[in-house]
CSV table of C-alpha atoms and ligand atoms in Angstrom, one decimal:
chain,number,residue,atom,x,y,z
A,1,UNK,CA,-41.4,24.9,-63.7
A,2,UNK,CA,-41.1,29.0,-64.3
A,3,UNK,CA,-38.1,30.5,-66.1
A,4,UNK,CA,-35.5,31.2,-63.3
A,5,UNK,CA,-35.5,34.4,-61.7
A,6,UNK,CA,-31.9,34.8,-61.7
A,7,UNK,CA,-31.3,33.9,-65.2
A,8,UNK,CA,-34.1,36.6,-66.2
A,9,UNK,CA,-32.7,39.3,-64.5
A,10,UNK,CA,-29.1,39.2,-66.0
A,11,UNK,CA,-30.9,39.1,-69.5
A,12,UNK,CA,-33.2,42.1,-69.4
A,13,UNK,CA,-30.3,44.1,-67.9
A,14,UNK,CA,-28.2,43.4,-71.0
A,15,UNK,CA,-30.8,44.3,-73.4
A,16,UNK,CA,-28.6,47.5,-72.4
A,17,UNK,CA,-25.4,46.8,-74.5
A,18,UNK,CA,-27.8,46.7,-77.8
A,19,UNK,CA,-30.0,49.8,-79.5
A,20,UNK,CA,-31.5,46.6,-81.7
A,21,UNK,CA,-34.8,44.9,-79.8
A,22,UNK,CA,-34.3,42.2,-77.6
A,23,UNK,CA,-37.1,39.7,-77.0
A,24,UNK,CA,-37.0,37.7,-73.6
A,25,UNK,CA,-38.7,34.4,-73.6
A,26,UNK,CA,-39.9,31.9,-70.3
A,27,UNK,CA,-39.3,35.0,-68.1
A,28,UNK,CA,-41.4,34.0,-65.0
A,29,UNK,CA,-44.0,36.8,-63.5
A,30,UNK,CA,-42.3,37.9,-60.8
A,31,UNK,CA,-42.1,41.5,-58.7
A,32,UNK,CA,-38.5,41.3,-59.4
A,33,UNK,CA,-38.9,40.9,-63.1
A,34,UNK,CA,-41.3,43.5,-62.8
A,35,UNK,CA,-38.6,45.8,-60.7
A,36,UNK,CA,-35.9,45.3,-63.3
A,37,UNK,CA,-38.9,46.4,-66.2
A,38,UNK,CA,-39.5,49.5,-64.1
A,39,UNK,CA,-35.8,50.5,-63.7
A,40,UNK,CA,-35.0,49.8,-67.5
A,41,UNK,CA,-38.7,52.0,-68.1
A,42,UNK,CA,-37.3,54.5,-65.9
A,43,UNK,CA,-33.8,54.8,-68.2
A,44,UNK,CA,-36.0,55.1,-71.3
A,45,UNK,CA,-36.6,52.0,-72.8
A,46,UNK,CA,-39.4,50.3,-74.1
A,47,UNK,CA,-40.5,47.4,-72.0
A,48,UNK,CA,-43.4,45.2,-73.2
A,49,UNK,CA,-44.9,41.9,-72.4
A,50,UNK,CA,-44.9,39.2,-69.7
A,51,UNK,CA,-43.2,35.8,-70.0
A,52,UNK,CA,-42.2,37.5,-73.4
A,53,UNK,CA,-41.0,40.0,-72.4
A,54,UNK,CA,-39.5,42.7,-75.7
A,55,UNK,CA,-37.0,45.4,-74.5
A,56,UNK,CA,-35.8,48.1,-76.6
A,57,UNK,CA,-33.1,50.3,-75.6
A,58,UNK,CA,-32.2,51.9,-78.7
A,59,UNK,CA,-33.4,55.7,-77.2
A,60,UNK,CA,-32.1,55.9,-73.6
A,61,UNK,CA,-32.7,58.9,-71.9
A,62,UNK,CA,-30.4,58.6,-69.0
A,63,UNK,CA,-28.1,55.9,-67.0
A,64,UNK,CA,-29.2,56.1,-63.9
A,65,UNK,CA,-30.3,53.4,-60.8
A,66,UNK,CA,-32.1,55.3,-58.8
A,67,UNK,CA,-32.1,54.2,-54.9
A,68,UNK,CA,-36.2,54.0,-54.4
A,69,UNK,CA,-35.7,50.8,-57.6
A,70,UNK,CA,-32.6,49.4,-56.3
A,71,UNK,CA,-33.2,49.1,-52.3
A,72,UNK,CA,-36.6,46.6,-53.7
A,73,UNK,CA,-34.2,44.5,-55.5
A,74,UNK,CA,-30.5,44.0,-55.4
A,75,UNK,CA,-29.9,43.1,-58.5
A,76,UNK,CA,-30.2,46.1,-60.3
A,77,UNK,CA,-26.7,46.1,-59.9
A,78,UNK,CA,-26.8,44.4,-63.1
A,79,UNK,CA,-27.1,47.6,-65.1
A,80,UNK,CA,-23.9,49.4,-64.1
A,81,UNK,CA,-21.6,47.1,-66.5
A,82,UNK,CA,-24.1,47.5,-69.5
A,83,UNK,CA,-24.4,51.1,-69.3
A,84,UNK,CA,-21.1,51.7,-68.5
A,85,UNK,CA,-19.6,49.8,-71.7
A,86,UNK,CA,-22.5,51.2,-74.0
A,87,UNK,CA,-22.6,54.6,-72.8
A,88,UNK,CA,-19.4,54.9,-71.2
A,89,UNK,CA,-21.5,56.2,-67.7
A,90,UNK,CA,-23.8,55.3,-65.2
A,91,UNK,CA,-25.1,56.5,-61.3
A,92,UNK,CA,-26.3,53.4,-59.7
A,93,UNK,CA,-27.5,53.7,-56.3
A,94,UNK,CA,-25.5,51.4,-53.9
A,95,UNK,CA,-27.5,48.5,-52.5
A,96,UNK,CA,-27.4,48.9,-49.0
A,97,UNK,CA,-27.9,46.5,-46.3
A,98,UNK,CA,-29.8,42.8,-46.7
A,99,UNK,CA,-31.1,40.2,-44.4
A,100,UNK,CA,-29.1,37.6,-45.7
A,101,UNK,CA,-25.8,39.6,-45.1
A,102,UNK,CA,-23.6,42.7,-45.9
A,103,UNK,CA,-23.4,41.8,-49.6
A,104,UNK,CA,-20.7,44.3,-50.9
A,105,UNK,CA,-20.2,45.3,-54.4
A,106,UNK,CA,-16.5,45.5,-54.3
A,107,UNK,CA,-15.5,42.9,-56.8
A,108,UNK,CA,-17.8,44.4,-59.3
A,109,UNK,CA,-16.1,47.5,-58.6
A,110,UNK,CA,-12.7,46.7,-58.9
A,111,UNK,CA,-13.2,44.9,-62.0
A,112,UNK,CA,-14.6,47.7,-63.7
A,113,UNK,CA,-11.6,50.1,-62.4
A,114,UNK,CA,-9.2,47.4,-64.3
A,115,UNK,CA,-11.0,48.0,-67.2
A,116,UNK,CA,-10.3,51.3,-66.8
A,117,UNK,CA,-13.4,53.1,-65.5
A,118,UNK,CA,-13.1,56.2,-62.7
A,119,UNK,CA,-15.2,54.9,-60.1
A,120,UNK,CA,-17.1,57.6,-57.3
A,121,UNK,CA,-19.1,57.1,-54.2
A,122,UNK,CA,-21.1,59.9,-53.6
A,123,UNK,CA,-24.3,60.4,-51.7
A,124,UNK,CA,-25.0,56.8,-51.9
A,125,UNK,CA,-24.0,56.2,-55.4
A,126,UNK,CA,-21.6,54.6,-57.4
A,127,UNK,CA,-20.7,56.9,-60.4
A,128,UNK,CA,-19.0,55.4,-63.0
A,129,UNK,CA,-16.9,57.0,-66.3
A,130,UNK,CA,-15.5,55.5,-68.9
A,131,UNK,CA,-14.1,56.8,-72.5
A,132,UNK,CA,-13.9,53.2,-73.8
A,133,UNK,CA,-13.2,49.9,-71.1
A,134,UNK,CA,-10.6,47.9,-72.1
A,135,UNK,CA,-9.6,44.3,-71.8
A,136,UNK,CA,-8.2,43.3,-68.7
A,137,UNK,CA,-7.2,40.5,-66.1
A,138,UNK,CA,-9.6,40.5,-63.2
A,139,UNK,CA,-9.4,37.6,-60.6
A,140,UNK,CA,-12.0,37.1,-58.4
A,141,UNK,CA,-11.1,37.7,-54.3
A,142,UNK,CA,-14.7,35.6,-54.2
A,143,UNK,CA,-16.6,34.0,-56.4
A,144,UNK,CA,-19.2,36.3,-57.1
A,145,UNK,CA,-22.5,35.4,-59.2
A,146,UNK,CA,-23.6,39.2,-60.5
A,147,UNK,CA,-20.3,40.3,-60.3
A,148,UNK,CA,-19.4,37.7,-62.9
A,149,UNK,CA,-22.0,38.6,-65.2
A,150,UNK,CA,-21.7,42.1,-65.0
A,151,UNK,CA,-18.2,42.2,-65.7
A,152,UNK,CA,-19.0,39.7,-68.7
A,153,UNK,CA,-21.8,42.1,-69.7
A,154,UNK,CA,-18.9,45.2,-69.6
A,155,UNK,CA,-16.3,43.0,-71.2
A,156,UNK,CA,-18.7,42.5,-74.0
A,157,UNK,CA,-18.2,46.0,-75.6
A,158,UNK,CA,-14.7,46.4,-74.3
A,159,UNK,CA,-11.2,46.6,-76.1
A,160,UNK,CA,-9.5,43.7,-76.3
A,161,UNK,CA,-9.2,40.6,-74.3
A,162,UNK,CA,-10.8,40.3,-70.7
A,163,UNK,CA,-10.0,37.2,-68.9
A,164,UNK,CA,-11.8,36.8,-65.5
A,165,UNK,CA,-10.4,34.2,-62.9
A,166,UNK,CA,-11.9,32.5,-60.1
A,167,UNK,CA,-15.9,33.2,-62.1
A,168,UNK,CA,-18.3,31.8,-60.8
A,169,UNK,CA,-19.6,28.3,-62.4
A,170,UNK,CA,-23.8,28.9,-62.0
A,171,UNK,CA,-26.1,27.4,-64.8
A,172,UNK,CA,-27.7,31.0,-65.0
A,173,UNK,CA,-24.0,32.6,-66.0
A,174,UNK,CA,-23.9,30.4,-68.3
A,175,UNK,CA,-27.2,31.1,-69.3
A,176,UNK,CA,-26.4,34.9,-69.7
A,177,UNK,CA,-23.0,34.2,-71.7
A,178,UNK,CA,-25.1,32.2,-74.3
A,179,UNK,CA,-27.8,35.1,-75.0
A,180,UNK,CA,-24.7,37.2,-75.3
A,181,UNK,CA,-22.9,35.0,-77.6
A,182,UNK,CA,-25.9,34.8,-79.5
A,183,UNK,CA,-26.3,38.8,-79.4
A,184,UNK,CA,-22.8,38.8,-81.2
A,185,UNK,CA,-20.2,38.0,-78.2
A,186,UNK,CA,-17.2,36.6,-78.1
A,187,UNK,CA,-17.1,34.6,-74.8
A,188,UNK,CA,-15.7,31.5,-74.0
A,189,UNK,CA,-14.8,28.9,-71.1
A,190,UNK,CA,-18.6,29.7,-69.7
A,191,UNK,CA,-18.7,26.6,-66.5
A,192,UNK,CA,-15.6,26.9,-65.8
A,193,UNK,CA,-13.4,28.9,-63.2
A,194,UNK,CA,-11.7,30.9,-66.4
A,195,UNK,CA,-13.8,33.1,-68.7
A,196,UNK,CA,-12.5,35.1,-71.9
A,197,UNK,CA,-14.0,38.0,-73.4
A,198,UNK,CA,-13.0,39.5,-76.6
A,199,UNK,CA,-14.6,42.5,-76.8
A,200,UNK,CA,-16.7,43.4,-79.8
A,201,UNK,CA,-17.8,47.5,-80.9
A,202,UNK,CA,-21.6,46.2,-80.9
A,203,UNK,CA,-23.8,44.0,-80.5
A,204,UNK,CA,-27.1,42.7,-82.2
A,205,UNK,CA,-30.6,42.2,-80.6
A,206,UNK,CA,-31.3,38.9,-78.5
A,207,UNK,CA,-34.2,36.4,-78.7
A,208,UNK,CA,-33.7,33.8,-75.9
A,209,UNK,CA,-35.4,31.7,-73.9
A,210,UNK,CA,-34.1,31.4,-70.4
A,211,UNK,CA,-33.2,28.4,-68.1
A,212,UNK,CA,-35.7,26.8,-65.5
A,213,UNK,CA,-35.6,28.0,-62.1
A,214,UNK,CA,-33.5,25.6,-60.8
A,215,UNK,CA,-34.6,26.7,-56.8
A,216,UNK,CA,-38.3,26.7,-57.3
A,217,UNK,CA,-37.7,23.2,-59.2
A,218,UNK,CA,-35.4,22.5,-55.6
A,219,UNK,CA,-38.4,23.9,-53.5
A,220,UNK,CA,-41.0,21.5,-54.7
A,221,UNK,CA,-38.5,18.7,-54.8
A,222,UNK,CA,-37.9,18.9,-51.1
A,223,UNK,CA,-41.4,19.7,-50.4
A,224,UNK,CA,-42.3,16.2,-51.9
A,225,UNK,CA,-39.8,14.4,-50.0
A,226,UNK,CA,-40.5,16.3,-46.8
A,227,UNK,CA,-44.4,15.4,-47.2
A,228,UNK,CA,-44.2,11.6,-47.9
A,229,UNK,CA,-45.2,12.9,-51.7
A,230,UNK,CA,-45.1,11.9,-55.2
A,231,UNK,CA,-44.6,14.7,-57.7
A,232,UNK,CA,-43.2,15.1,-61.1
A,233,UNK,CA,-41.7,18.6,-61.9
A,234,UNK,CA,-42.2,19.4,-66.0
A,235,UNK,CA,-39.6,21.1,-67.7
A,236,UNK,CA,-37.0,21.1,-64.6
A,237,UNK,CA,-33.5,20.1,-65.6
A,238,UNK,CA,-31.5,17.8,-63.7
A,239,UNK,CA,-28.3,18.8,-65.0
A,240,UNK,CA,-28.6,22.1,-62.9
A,241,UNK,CA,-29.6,20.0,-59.5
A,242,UNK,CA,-26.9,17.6,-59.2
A,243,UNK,CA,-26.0,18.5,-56.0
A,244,UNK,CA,-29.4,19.2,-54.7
A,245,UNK,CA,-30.7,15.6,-55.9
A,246,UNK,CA,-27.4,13.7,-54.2
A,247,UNK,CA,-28.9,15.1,-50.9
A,248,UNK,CA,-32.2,13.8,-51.8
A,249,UNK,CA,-31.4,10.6,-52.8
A,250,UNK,CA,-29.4,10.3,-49.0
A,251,UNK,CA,-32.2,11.9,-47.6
A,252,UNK,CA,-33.9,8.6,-48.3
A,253,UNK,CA,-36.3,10.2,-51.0
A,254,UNK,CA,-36.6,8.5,-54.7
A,255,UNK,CA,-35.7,10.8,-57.6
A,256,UNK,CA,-36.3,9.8,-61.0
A,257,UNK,CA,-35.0,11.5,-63.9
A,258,UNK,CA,-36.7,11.6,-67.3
A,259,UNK,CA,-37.2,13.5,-70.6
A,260,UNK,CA,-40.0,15.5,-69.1
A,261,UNK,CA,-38.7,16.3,-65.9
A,262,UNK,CA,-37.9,14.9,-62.4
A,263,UNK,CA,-40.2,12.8,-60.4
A,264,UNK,CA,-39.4,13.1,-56.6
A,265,UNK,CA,-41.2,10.6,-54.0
A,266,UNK,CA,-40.8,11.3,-50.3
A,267,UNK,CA,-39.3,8.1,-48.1
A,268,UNK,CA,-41.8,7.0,-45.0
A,269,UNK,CA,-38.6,8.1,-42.8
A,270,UNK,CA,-35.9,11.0,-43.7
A,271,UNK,CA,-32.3,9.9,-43.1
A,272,UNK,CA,-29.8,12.5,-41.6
A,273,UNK,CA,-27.6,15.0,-43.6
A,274,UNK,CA,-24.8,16.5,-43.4
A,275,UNK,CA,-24.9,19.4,-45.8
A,276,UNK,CA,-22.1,22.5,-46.8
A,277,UNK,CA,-23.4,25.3,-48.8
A,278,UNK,CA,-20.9,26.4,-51.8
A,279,UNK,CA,-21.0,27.8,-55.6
A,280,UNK,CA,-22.3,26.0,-58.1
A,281,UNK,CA,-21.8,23.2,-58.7
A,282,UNK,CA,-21.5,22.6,-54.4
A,283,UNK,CA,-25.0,22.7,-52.9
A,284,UNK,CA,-26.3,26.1,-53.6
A,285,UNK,CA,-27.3,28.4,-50.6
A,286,UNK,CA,-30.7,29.5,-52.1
A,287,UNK,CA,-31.8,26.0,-50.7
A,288,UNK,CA,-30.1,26.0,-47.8
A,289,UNK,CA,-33.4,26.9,-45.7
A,290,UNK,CA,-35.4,24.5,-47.3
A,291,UNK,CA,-33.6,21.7,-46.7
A,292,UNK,CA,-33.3,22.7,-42.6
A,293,UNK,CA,-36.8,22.0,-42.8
A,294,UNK,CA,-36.0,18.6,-44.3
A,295,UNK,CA,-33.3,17.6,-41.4
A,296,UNK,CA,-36.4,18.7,-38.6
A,297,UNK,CA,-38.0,15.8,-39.8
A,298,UNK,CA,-35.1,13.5,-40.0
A,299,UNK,CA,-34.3,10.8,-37.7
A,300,UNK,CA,-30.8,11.9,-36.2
A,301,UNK,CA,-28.8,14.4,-36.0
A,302,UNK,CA,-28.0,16.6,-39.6
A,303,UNK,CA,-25.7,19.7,-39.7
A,304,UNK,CA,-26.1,22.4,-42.3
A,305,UNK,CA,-23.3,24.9,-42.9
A,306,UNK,CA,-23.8,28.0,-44.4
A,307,UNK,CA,-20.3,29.1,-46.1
A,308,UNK,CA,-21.7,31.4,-49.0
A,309,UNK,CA,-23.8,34.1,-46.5
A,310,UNK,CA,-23.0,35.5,-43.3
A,311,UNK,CA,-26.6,36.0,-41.7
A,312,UNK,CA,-28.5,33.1,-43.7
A,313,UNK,CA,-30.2,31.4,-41.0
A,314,UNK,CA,-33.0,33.6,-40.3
A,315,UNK,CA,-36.0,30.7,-40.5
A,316,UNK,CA,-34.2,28.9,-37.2
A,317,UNK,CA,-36.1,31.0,-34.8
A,318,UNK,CA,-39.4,30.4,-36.7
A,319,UNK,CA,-38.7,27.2,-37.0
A,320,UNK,CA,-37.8,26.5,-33.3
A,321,UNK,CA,-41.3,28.2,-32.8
A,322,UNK,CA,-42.9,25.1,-34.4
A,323,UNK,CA,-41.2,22.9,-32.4
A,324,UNK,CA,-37.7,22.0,-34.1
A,325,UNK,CA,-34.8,21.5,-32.4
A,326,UNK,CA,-31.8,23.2,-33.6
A,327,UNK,CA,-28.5,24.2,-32.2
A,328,UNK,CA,-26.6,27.3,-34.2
A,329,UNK,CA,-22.8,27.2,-33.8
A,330,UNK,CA,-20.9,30.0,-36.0
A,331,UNK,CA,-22.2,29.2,-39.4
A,332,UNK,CA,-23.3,25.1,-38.7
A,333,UNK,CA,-26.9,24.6,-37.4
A,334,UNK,CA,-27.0,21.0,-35.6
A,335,UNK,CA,-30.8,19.5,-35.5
A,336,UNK,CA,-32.0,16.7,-33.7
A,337,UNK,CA,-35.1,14.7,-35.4
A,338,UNK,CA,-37.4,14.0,-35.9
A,339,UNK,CA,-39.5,16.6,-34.5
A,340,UNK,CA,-43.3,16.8,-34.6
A,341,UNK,CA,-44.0,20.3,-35.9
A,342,UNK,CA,-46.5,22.8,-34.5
A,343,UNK,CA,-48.6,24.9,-36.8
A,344,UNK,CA,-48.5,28.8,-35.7
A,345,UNK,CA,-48.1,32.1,-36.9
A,346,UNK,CA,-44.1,32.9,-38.4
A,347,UNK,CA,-42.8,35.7,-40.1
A,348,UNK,CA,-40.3,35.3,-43.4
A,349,UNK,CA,-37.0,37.4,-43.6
A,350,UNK,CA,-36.1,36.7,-47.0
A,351,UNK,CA,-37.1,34.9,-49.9
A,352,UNK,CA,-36.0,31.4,-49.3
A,353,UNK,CA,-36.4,31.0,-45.9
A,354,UNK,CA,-40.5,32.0,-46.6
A,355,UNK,CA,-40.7,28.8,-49.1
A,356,UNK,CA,-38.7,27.3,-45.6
A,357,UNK,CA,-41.5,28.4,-43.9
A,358,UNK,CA,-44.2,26.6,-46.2
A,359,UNK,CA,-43.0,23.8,-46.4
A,360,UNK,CA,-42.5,23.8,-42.7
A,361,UNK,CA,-46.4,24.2,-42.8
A,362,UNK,CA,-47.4,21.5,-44.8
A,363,UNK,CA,-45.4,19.0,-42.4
A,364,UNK,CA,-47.1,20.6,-39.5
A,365,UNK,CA,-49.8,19.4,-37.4
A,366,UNK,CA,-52.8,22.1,-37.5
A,367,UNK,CA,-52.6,25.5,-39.0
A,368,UNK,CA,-49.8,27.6,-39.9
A,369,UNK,CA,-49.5,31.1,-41.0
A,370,UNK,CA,-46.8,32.4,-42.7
A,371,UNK,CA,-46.4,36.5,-42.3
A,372,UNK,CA,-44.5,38.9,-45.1
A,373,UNK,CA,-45.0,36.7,-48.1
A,374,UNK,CA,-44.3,39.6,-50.4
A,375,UNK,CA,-40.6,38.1,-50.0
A,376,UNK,CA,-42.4,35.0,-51.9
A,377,UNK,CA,-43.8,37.0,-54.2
A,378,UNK,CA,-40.3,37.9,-55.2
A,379,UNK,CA,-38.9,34.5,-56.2
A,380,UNK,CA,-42.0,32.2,-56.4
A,381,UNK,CA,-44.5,32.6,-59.6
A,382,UNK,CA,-48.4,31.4,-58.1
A,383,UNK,CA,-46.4,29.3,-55.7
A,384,UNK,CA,-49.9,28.6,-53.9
A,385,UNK,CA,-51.8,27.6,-57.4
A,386,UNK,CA,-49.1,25.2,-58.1
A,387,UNK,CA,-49.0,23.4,-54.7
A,388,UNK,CA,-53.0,23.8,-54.1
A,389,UNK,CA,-52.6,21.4,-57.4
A,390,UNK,CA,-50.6,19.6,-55.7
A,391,UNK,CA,-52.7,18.4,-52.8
A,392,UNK,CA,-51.6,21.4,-50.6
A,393,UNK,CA,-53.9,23.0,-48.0
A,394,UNK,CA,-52.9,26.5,-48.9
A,395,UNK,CA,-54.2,29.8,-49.4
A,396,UNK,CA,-53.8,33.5,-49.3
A,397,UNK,CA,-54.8,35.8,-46.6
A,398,UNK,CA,-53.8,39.6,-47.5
A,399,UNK,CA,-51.4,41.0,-49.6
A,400,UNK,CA,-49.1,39.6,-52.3
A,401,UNK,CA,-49.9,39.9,-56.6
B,1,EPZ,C1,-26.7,35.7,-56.5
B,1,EPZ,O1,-26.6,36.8,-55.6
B,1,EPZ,C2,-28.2,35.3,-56.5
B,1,EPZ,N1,-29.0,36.5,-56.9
B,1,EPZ,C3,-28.6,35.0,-55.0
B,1,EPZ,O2,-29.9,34.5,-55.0
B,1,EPZ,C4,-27.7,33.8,-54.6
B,1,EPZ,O3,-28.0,33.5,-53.2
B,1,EPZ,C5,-26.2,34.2,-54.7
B,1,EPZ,O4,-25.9,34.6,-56.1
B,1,EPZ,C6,-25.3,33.0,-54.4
B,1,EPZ,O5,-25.6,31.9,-55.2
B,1,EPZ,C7,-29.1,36.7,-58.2
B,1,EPZ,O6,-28.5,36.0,-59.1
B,1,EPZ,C8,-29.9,37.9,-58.6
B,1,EPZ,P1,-22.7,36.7,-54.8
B,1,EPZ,P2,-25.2,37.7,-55.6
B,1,EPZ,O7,-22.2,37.9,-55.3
B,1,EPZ,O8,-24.6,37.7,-57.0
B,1,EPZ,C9,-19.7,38.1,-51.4
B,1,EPZ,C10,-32.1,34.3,-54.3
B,1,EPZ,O9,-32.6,33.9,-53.3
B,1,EPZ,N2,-19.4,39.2,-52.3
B,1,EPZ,O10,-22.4,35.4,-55.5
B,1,EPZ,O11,-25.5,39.0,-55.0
B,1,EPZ,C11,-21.1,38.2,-50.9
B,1,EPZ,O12,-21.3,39.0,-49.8
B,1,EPZ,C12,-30.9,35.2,-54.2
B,1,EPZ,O13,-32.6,34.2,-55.4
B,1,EPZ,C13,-18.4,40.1,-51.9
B,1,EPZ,O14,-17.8,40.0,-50.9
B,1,EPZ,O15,-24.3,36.8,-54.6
B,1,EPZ,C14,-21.4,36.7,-50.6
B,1,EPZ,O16,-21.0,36.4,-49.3
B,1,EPZ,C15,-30.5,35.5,-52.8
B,1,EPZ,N3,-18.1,41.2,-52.8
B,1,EPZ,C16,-20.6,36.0,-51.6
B,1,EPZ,O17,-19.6,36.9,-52.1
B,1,EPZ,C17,-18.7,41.3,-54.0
B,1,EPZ,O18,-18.4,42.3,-54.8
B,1,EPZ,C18,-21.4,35.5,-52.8
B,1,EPZ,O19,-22.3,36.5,-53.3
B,1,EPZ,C19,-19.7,40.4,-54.4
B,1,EPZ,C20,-20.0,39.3,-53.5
């Protein structure tokens, strides 16, 4: 397994709160990763090294997002509560519109107006001000997975006490609040609905290693059980999947846990499922699409319910094009199984719903081709090496790395 994506990108954003060298360790070669390098380049600091990755932000030149950076990759974000609480301002260009949904900002927003900070819209960015934040209560309207850890990242430096309510719970928030503890933060209740942040004037350099990717771990664990397979997934912890593994396991497939990893065999028949997407710890949406691949092949009927994302079900058109039979109502897809997929030529939307699309291509008969996997390319590190390793039939056409 890589370092997770989403527990990278949190970390090199708060090498931001520090002017001493951070060094970023198991940081998986993304475009992403490379995105957030670019935009902290583009601010001034030093950005070295892959899978190591050293940042120093000690000479910054300027605090700004610019939108060309931040439409590639929504998560840069992630540096307008570092540069506000270090530098006390920051222009970062609004996000704009994404496949998956609308995906507002507002929570991070209002948090960081508690904390005192004059926020602006204006031509398309947010510009922030703030002498010196201060401690405050912020409860969450949503649960919110950046917008925890970028009010976490601002609380860091501010005065006094933060307490944020209704956080969010995910393994790679956690993840950030330890590098930042270890930086010199005071944080506490990290995995649990109630975090508390006593601020601190500064904070030392970081070296951490980051999480596995507990998705790409999820990826190849359904891909095993959706192909009849038998793989063991090094360095992938459980603790993060529980959700994702219960599924599994009624699924039909046989999922063994270890010291070095998981070991996932696929059942000679999948069983139906009845799945809800939530925050962690529910089932976590980033697999949603992977698993509606699963239920295709599933004897029965399995509903999937997408609560976290308004427009999340992109792959169901491709998928109905291989020969799947679903049914969208609101926000549940209904499928009827098993089907007998068709290879063909598909086109991804978003990140997860290209690995969907894979894996829908390994369980089809004949040849599939999978269109716009620069999404992949976002999320996935040499997802075709690892499953050509794996037995796959797999390669790339054009494009990508
Ligand atoms: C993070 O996105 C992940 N990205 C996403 O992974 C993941 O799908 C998502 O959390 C949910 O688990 C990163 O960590 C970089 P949210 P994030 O804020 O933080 C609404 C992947 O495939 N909301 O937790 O942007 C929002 O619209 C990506 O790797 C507000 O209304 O997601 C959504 O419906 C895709 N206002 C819900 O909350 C806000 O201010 C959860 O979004 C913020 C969020």
């Amino acid at each position: 397994m890589s370092g997770a994506k989403n527990a990278a990108l949190p970390a090199l954003a708060a090498s931001l709160l520090t002017d001493r060298p951070c060094t970023w360790r198991n940081v998986p070669r993304l475009h992403d990763v490379r995105t957030m390098g670019r935009l902290l380049a583009h601010m001034g600091a030093v950005v070295e090294g892959e899978e190591v990755v050293r940042v120093d932000a000690s000479k910054l030149k300027r605090q700004e997002a610019p939108y060309g950076l931040v439409k590639t990759m929504r998560a840069s974000v992630l540096v307008l509560g570092p540069l506000l609480a270090r530098f006390g301002r920051a222009r970062v260009s609004l996000p704009g519109g994404c496949a998956i949904g609308e995906r507002p900002i507002d929570q991070h927003l209002k948090g960081l107006e508690a904390m005192g900070a004059t926020i602006r819209l204006r031509g398309g960015y947010v510009e922030a001000r703030a002498t010196r934040l201060a401690g405050a209560l912020i409860v969450f309207d949503v649960v919110t997975v950046t917008g925890t850890e970028n009010l976490m990242m601002a609380a860091a430096l501010a005065r006094g006490r933060t307490v944020l309510e209704n956080a969010a719970l995910e393994p790679e928030v956690v993840d950030l609040g330890c590098a930042l503890n270890a930086m010199g933060a005071r944080i506490s209740g990290l995995g649990t609905p109630v975090i508390t942040i006593d601020g601190v004037d500064t904070l030392a350099g970081a070296d951490h290693a980051v999480i596995p990717d507990r998705i790409e771990a999820g990826t190849f664990m359904v891909a095993a059980a959706a192909t009849r397979g038998d793989v063991r997934l090094r360095g992938a912890d459980a603790a993060h999947l529980d959700a994702v593994i219960t599924k599994l396991r009624i699924a039909g497939a046989d999922v063994r846990i270890g010291r070095a990893g998981i070991r996932v065999r696929g059942p000679a028949e999948i069983a139906p499922l009845d799945v809800v997407t939530q925050p962690h710890p529910g089932f976590p949406t980033d697999m949603q699409a992977q698993f509606m691949v699963l239920a295709t092949r599933a004897r029965g009927q399995s509903l999937l319910t997408e609560t976290v994302f308004e427009n999340r079900f992109m792959h169901v058109s491709e998928l109905r094009r291989m020969g799947a039979d679903i049914h969208v109502d609101g926000r549940t897809a209904i499928l009827r199984g098993p089907a007998r997929l068709q290879g063909t030529t598909v086109m991804a939307s978003d990140l997860r719903a290209s690995a969907a699309l894979i894996i829908a291509g390994l369980v089809a008969e004949g040849r599939t081709e999978v269109l716009r996997v620069y999404h992949l390319d976002r999320g996935y590190e040499r997802i075709e090496k690892k499953l050509r390793a794996l037995g796959a039939r797999i390669r790339r056409i054009r494009g990508g790395l």
